[in-house]
PDB file of C-alpha atoms in Angstrom:
ATOM      1  CA  MET A   1       0.790 -17.186   9.311  1.00 37.00           C
ATOM      2  CA  LEU A   2       1.451 -13.509   8.695  1.00 39.00           C
ATOM      3  CA  PRO A   3       4.695 -12.067  10.033  1.00 41.00           C
ATOM      4  CA  SER A   4       4.470  -9.993  13.186  1.00 49.00           C
ATOM      5  CA  ARG A   5       4.285  -6.276  12.453  1.00 52.00           C
ATOM      6  CA  ALA A   6       3.192  -5.237  15.941  1.00 56.00           C
ATOM      7  CA  ALA A   7       6.289  -3.117  16.567  1.00 73.00           C
ATOM      8  CA  VAL A   8       5.870  -1.041  13.400  1.00 90.00           C
ATOM      9  CA  GLN A   9       4.727   2.521  14.090  1.00 96.00           C
ATOM     10  CA  ALA A  10       3.937   3.605  10.513  1.00 98.00           C
ATOM     11  CA  GLU A  11       4.238   2.617   6.882  1.00 98.00           C
ATOM     12  CA  ILE A  12       4.896   4.416   3.635  1.00 98.00           C
ATOM     13  CA  PHE A  13       3.710   2.912   0.349  1.00 98.00           C
ATOM     14  CA  ALA A  14       5.766   4.304  -2.523  1.00 98.00           C
ATOM     15  CA  THR A  15       7.082   3.676  -6.012  1.00 97.00           C
ATOM     16  CA  ASN A  16       9.418   5.335  -8.464  1.00 97.00           C
ATOM     17  CA  ASN A  17       7.178   4.499 -11.428  1.00 95.00           C
ATOM     18  CA  THR A  18       5.448   7.402 -13.185  1.00 94.00           C
ATOM     19  CA  ASP A  19       3.807   5.451 -16.022  1.00 93.00           C
ATOM     20  CA  GLN A  20       0.308   4.004 -16.130  1.00 91.00           C
ATOM     21  CA  ILE A  21       0.894   0.302 -16.711  1.00 94.00           C
ATOM     22  CA  THR A  22      -2.154  -1.545 -18.030  1.00 92.00           C
ATOM     23  CA  ASP A  23      -0.505  -4.774 -19.207  1.00 93.00           C
ATOM     24  CA  PRO A  24       0.027  -7.317 -16.401  1.00 93.00           C
ATOM     25  CA  ALA A  25       2.908  -8.828 -18.423  1.00 94.00           C
ATOM     26  CA  ASP A  26       4.803  -5.517 -18.606  1.00 96.00           C
ATOM     27  CA  PRO A  27       8.476  -6.192 -17.683  1.00 96.00           C
ATOM     28  CA  ARG A  28       8.513  -3.134 -15.382  1.00 96.00           C
ATOM     29  CA  LEU A  29       6.316  -5.150 -13.020  1.00 96.00           C
ATOM     30  CA  ARG A  30       9.213  -7.530 -12.376  1.00 96.00           C
ATOM     31  CA  ALA A  31      11.560  -4.798 -11.101  1.00 96.00           C
ATOM     32  CA  ARG A  32      12.958  -5.547  -7.624  1.00 97.00           C
ATOM     33  CA  LEU A  33      13.293  -1.826  -6.788  1.00 98.00           C
ATOM     34  CA  ILE A  34      16.498  -2.487  -4.845  1.00 98.00           C
ATOM     35  CA  ARG A  35      18.106   0.885  -5.540  1.00 98.00           C
ATOM     36  CA  PHE A  36      14.774   2.600  -4.796  1.00 98.00           C
ATOM     37  CA  ASP A  37      14.639   0.700  -1.490  1.00 98.00           C
ATOM     38  CA  ARG A  38      18.061   2.065  -0.468  1.00 98.00           C
ATOM     39  CA  GLU A  39      17.191   5.593  -1.586  1.00 98.00           C
ATOM     40  CA  VAL A  40      13.931   5.695   0.357  1.00 98.00           C
ATOM     41  CA  ARG A  41      15.612   4.332   3.474  1.00 98.00           C
ATOM     42  CA  ASP A  42      18.181   7.129   3.159  1.00 98.00           C
ATOM     43  CA  VAL A  43      15.386   9.717   2.917  1.00 98.00           C
ATOM     44  CA  ILE A  44      13.671   8.265   5.997  1.00 98.00           C
ATOM     45  CA  ARG A  45      16.917   8.318   8.010  1.00 98.00           C
ATOM     46  CA  SER A  46      17.849  11.808   6.813  1.00 98.00           C
ATOM     47  CA  HIS A  47      14.615  13.060   8.375  1.00 98.00           C
ATOM     48  CA  HIS A  48      15.501  11.564  11.761  1.00 97.00           C
ATOM     49  CA  ALA A  49      13.144   8.577  11.600  1.00 98.00           C
ATOM     50  CA  ARG A  50      14.118   4.924  11.780  1.00 97.00           C
ATOM     51  CA  ALA A  51      13.783   2.940   8.559  1.00 97.00           C
ATOM     52  CA  GLY A  52      12.590  -0.596   9.215  1.00 95.00           C
ATOM     53  CA  SER A  53      12.147  -3.376   6.707  1.00 95.00           C
ATOM     54  CA  SER A  54      10.446  -3.028   3.346  1.00 97.00           C
ATOM     55  CA  ARG A  55       8.358  -5.376   1.256  1.00 97.00           C
ATOM     56  CA  LEU A  56       7.998  -5.573  -2.490  1.00 98.00           C
ATOM     57  CA  LEU A  57       4.371  -5.185  -3.598  1.00 98.00           C
ATOM     58  CA  ASP A  58       2.380  -5.839  -6.747  1.00 97.00           C
ATOM     59  CA  GLY A  59      -0.390  -3.266  -6.832  1.00 97.00           C
ATOM     60  CA  VAL A  60      -3.627  -3.488  -8.774  1.00 96.00           C
ATOM     61  CA  PHE A  61      -5.672  -0.295  -8.956  1.00 95.00           C
ATOM     62  CA  TRP A  62      -8.792   0.859 -10.724  1.00 91.00           C
ATOM     63  CA  SER A  63      -8.333   3.923 -12.917  1.00 87.00           C
ATOM     64  CA  SER A  64     -11.581   5.876 -13.267  1.00 85.00           C
ATOM     65  CA  GLU A  65      -9.864   7.933 -15.950  1.00 84.00           C
ATOM     66  CA  LEU A  66      -8.882   4.910 -18.086  1.00 84.00           C
ATOM     67  CA  LYS A  67     -11.877   2.771 -17.036  1.00 88.00           C
ATOM     68  CA  LYS A  68      -9.535  -0.163 -16.498  1.00 90.00           C
ATOM     69  CA  THR A  69      -7.103  -1.576 -14.004  1.00 92.00           C
ATOM     70  CA  THR A  70      -3.548  -0.352 -13.755  1.00 94.00           C
ATOM     71  CA  TYR A  71      -0.597  -2.173 -12.244  1.00 96.00           C
ATOM     72  CA  GLU A  72       2.282  -0.922 -10.176  1.00 96.00           C
ATOM     73  CA  ARG A  73       5.390  -2.398  -8.608  1.00 97.00           C
ATOM     74  CA  SER A  74       6.021  -0.628  -5.311  1.00 98.00           C
ATOM     75  CA  ARG A  75       7.421  -1.054  -1.829  1.00 98.00           C
ATOM     76  CA  GLU A  76       5.959  -0.783   1.623  1.00 98.00           C
ATOM     77  CA  PHE A  77       8.435   0.767   4.072  1.00 98.00           C
ATOM     78  CA  ASP A  78       8.201   0.376   7.846  1.00 98.00           C
ATOM     79  CA  VAL A  79       8.957   3.621   9.672  1.00 98.00           C
ATOM     80  CA  ASN A  80       9.529   4.094  13.398  1.00 97.00           C
ATOM     81  CA  ARG A  81      10.426   6.997  15.672  1.00 97.00           C
ATOM     82  CA  VAL A  82       8.382   9.388  13.557  1.00 97.00           C
ATOM     83  CA  SER A  83       5.635  11.890  14.390  1.00 97.00           C
ATOM     84  CA  ALA A  84       2.541  12.381  12.257  1.00 97.00           C
ATOM     85  CA  ASP A  85       4.043  15.599  10.881  1.00 98.00           C
ATOM     86  CA  GLY A  86       7.378  13.882  10.258  1.00 98.00           C
ATOM     87  CA  LEU A  87       5.704  11.033   8.360  1.00 98.00           C
ATOM     88  CA  HIS A  88       3.744  13.530   6.277  1.00 98.00           C
ATOM     89  CA  HIS A  89       6.932  15.452   5.499  1.00 98.00           C
ATOM     90  CA  ILE A  90       8.870  12.327   4.473  1.00 98.00           C
ATOM     91  CA  ALA A  91       6.026  11.233   2.179  1.00 98.00           C
ATOM     92  CA  GLY A  92       5.950  14.706   0.632  1.00 98.00           C
ATOM     93  CA  VAL A  93       9.679  14.556  -0.035  1.00 98.00           C
ATOM     94  CA  LEU A  94       9.263  11.143  -1.696  1.00 98.00           C
ATOM     95  CA  ALA A  95       6.302  12.326  -3.793  1.00 98.00           C
ATOM     96  CA  LYS A  96       8.350  15.261  -5.056  1.00 98.00           C
ATOM     97  CA  GLN A  97      11.603  13.349  -5.539  1.00 98.00           C
ATOM     98  CA  TYR A  98       9.943  10.529  -7.516  1.00 98.00           C
ATOM     99  CA  HIS A  99       7.343  12.696  -9.310  1.00 97.00           C
ATOM    100  CA  GLN A 100       4.399  10.897  -7.714  1.00 96.00           C
ATOM    101  CA  GLU A 101       0.832  12.168  -7.699  1.00 92.00           C
ATOM    102  CA  SER A 102       0.690  11.005  -4.082  1.00 94.00           C
ATOM    103  CA  VAL A 103       2.357   8.701  -1.561  1.00 97.00           C
ATOM    104  CA  LEU A 104       0.230   6.694   0.877  1.00 98.00           C
ATOM    105  CA  THR A 105       1.101   6.684   4.566  1.00 98.00           C
ATOM    106  CA  PHE A 106      -0.460   4.690   7.378  1.00 98.00           C
ATOM    107  CA  ARG A 107       0.169   5.346  11.091  1.00 98.00           C
ATOM    108  CA  TYR A 108      -0.895   2.562  13.436  1.00 97.00           C
ATOM    109  CA  LEU A 109      -3.193   3.858  16.196  1.00 97.00           C
ATOM    110  CA  PRO A 110      -5.692   2.390  18.653  1.00 97.00           C
ATOM    111  CA  ARG A 111      -9.125   1.746  17.136  1.00 96.00           C
ATOM    112  CA  THR A 112     -10.609   4.448  19.372  1.00 97.00           C
ATOM    113  CA  ALA A 113      -7.993   7.161  18.714  1.00 97.00           C
ATOM    114  CA  ALA A 114      -9.388  10.438  17.397  1.00 97.00           C
ATOM    115  CA  ASP A 115      -7.157  10.305  14.281  1.00 97.00           C
ATOM    116  CA  THR A 116      -8.064   6.719  13.350  1.00 98.00           C
ATOM    117  CA  ASN A 117      -9.732   6.775   9.944  1.00 98.00           C
ATOM    118  CA  ALA A 118      -8.719   3.518   8.258  1.00 98.00           C
ATOM    119  CA  ALA A 119      -7.782  -0.125   8.616  1.00 98.00           C
ATOM    120  CA  ASP A 120      -4.763  -2.021   7.316  1.00 98.00           C
ATOM    121  CA  ILE A 121      -6.005  -5.464   6.283  1.00 98.00           C
ATOM    122  CA  GLU A 122      -3.538  -8.255   5.554  1.00 97.00           C
ATOM    123  CA  ALA A 123      -4.658 -11.682   4.483  1.00 96.00           C
ATOM    124  CA  PRO A 124      -2.801 -14.734   3.157  1.00 96.00           C
ATOM    125  CA  GLY A 125      -3.481 -16.633  -0.035  1.00 94.00           C
ATOM    126  CA  VAL A 126      -4.076 -13.894  -2.612  1.00 96.00           C
ATOM    127  CA  ASP A 127      -2.240 -13.229  -5.848  1.00 94.00           C
ATOM    128  CA  ALA A 128      -2.343 -10.187  -8.111  1.00 93.00           C
ATOM    129  CA  ARG A 129      -4.448 -11.948 -10.747  1.00 93.00           C
ATOM    130  CA  ARG A 130      -7.166 -12.781  -8.211  1.00 94.00           C
ATOM    131  CA  LEU A 131      -7.075  -9.225  -6.894  1.00 96.00           C
ATOM    132  CA  HIS A 132      -7.420  -7.914 -10.454  1.00 95.00           C
ATOM    133  CA  ASP A 133     -10.349 -10.184 -11.263  1.00 94.00           C
ATOM    134  CA  ALA A 134     -12.146  -9.276  -8.026  1.00 95.00           C
ATOM    135  CA  LEU A 135     -11.750  -5.550  -8.694  1.00 94.00           C
ATOM    136  CA  VAL A 136     -13.048  -5.858 -12.249  1.00 93.00           C
ATOM    137  CA  ALA A 137     -16.044  -7.887 -11.050  1.00 94.00           C
ATOM    138  CA  ASP A 138     -17.030  -5.525  -8.211  1.00 94.00           C
ATOM    139  CA  PRO A 139     -17.719  -1.948  -9.396  1.00 94.00           C
ATOM    140  CA  VAL A 140     -18.601  -0.728  -5.895  1.00 95.00           C
ATOM    141  CA  ALA A 141     -15.361  -2.061  -4.361  1.00 96.00           C
ATOM    142  CA  ARG A 142     -13.180  -0.778  -7.184  1.00 94.00           C
ATOM    143  CA  ASP A 143     -14.698   2.711  -6.956  1.00 93.00           C
ATOM    144  CA  ARG A 144     -14.660   2.939  -3.156  1.00 95.00           C
ATOM    145  CA  LEU A 145     -11.499   0.972  -2.285  1.00 96.00           C
ATOM    146  CA  GLY A 146      -9.584   1.825  -5.442  1.00 94.00           C
ATOM    147  CA  GLY A 147      -7.414  -1.269  -5.342  1.00 95.00           C
ATOM    148  CA  GLY A 148      -4.860  -3.000  -3.224  1.00 97.00           C
ATOM    149  CA  SER A 149      -1.537  -4.775  -3.272  1.00 98.00           C
ATOM    150  CA  VAL A 150      -0.151  -8.247  -2.879  1.00 98.00           C
ATOM    151  CA  THR A 151       3.243  -9.159  -1.460  1.00 97.00           C
ATOM    152  CA  THR A 152       5.499 -11.444  -3.467  1.00 93.00           C
ATOM    153  CA  GLY A 153       4.655 -14.061  -0.812  1.00 94.00           C
ATOM    154  CA  GLY A 154       0.948 -13.945  -1.666  1.00 95.00           C
ATOM    155  CA  ARG A 155      -0.439 -11.716   1.098  1.00 96.00           C
ATOM    156  CA  LEU A 156      -3.110  -9.149   0.374  1.00 97.00           C
ATOM    157  CA  VAL A 157      -2.382  -5.660   1.718  1.00 98.00           C
ATOM    158  CA  LEU A 158      -5.467  -3.453   1.656  1.00 98.00           C
ATOM    159  CA  ILE A 159      -5.829  -0.041   3.284  1.00 98.00           C
ATOM    160  CA  ALA A 160      -9.518   0.748   3.657  1.00 97.00           C
ATOM    161  CA  PRO A 161     -11.286   3.784   5.114  1.00 97.00           C
ATOM    162  CA  LEU A 162     -13.206   2.906   8.292  1.00 97.00           C
ATOM    163  CA  ASP A 163     -16.446   3.877   6.551  1.00 97.00           C
ATOM    164  CA  ASP A 164     -15.732   1.134   4.001  1.00 97.00           C
ATOM    165  CA  LEU A 165     -14.647  -1.600   6.415  1.00 97.00           C
ATOM    166  CA  ALA A 166     -17.789  -3.705   5.820  1.00 97.00           C
ATOM    167  CA  LEU A 167     -17.250  -3.378   2.075  1.00 98.00           C
ATOM    168  CA  ALA A 168     -13.583  -4.369   2.485  1.00 97.00           C
ATOM    169  CA  ARG A 169     -14.599  -7.412   4.512  1.00 97.00           C
ATOM    170  CA  LYS A 170     -17.032  -8.475   1.782  1.00 96.00           C
ATOM    171  CA  PHE A 171     -14.377  -7.847  -0.873  1.00 97.00           C
ATOM    172  CA  VAL A 172     -11.810  -9.950   1.007  1.00 96.00           C
ATOM    173  CA  ALA A 173     -14.359 -12.768   1.357  1.00 95.00           C
ATOM    174  CA  GLY A 174     -14.965 -12.523  -2.397  1.00 93.00           C
ATOM    175  CA  LEU A 175     -11.264 -13.211  -2.880  1.00 94.00           C
ATOM    176  CA  GLY A 176     -11.827 -16.547  -1.141  1.00 93.00           C
ATOM    177  CA  VAL A 177     -10.139 -15.467   2.085  1.00 94.00           C
ATOM    178  CA  ASP A 178     -11.537 -16.500   5.453  1.00 94.00           C
ATOM    179  CA  TRP A 179     -11.845 -13.244   7.433  1.00 93.00           C
ATOM    180  CA  ALA A 180     -10.640 -15.123  10.524  1.00 94.00           C
ATOM    181  CA  THR A 181      -7.208 -15.442   8.846  1.00 95.00           C
ATOM    182  CA  ALA A 182      -6.994 -11.719   8.122  1.00 96.00           C
ATOM    183  CA  ARG A 183      -5.186  -9.333  10.414  1.00 96.00           C
ATOM    184  CA  VAL A 184      -6.885  -5.979  10.803  1.00 97.00           C
ATOM    185  CA  ARG A 185      -5.016  -3.095  12.416  1.00 97.00           C
ATOM    186  CA  TYR A 186      -6.302   0.425  12.748  1.00 98.00           C
ATOM    187  CA  GLY A 187      -4.744   3.803  12.188  1.00 98.00           C
ATOM    188  CA  ALA A 188      -4.624   6.939  10.091  1.00 98.00           C
ATOM    189  CA  GLU A 189      -4.178   6.857   6.320  1.00 98.00           C
ATOM    190  CA  GLU A 190      -3.097   9.861   4.311  1.00 98.00           C
ATOM    191  CA  PHE A 191      -2.362  10.416   0.642  1.00 96.00           C
ATOM    192  CA  VAL A 192       0.433  12.973   0.563  1.00 97.00           C
ATOM    193  CA  SER A 193       1.074  14.982  -2.609  1.00 93.00           C
TER     194      SER A 193
END
């Protein structure tokens, strides 16, 4: 079973890596990002939000520029007591501080909320290699979804625009995951530069 995340208000997906890593055996992909975890929590708290837990992620993304997959070690940070503007501001600070092209945020909202534009899909039983292979094999998914991440415990984490939810569902099924075991929560995604 997936852990309960019902109380989480928002998430920030961030890394301190600025390199394009194309080798899945690159030692940088084994970093625990412990210091980065503490630093990001400090940034969240310094902007009057509550820093919750964080999870280490192995990201696999399609690079249109390189025409191949890239890999990234990152963390997903739970954030509470934060407004939409506050979350945007925190992500902007992190993007600037860690020289990131963008930082992904996701605010949990009701499916019918006016700002809802995406879904956070979590599913058990996926590893980074399977995610990689599925992206390489599906040009539509890799171009539209861009990639996803896997927790060190083997859970897929995929943020998909609402317009691509059917595609995401098909992609998840292609990973060998029963959709009934996936948890889908709705909200607003934003890439903050």
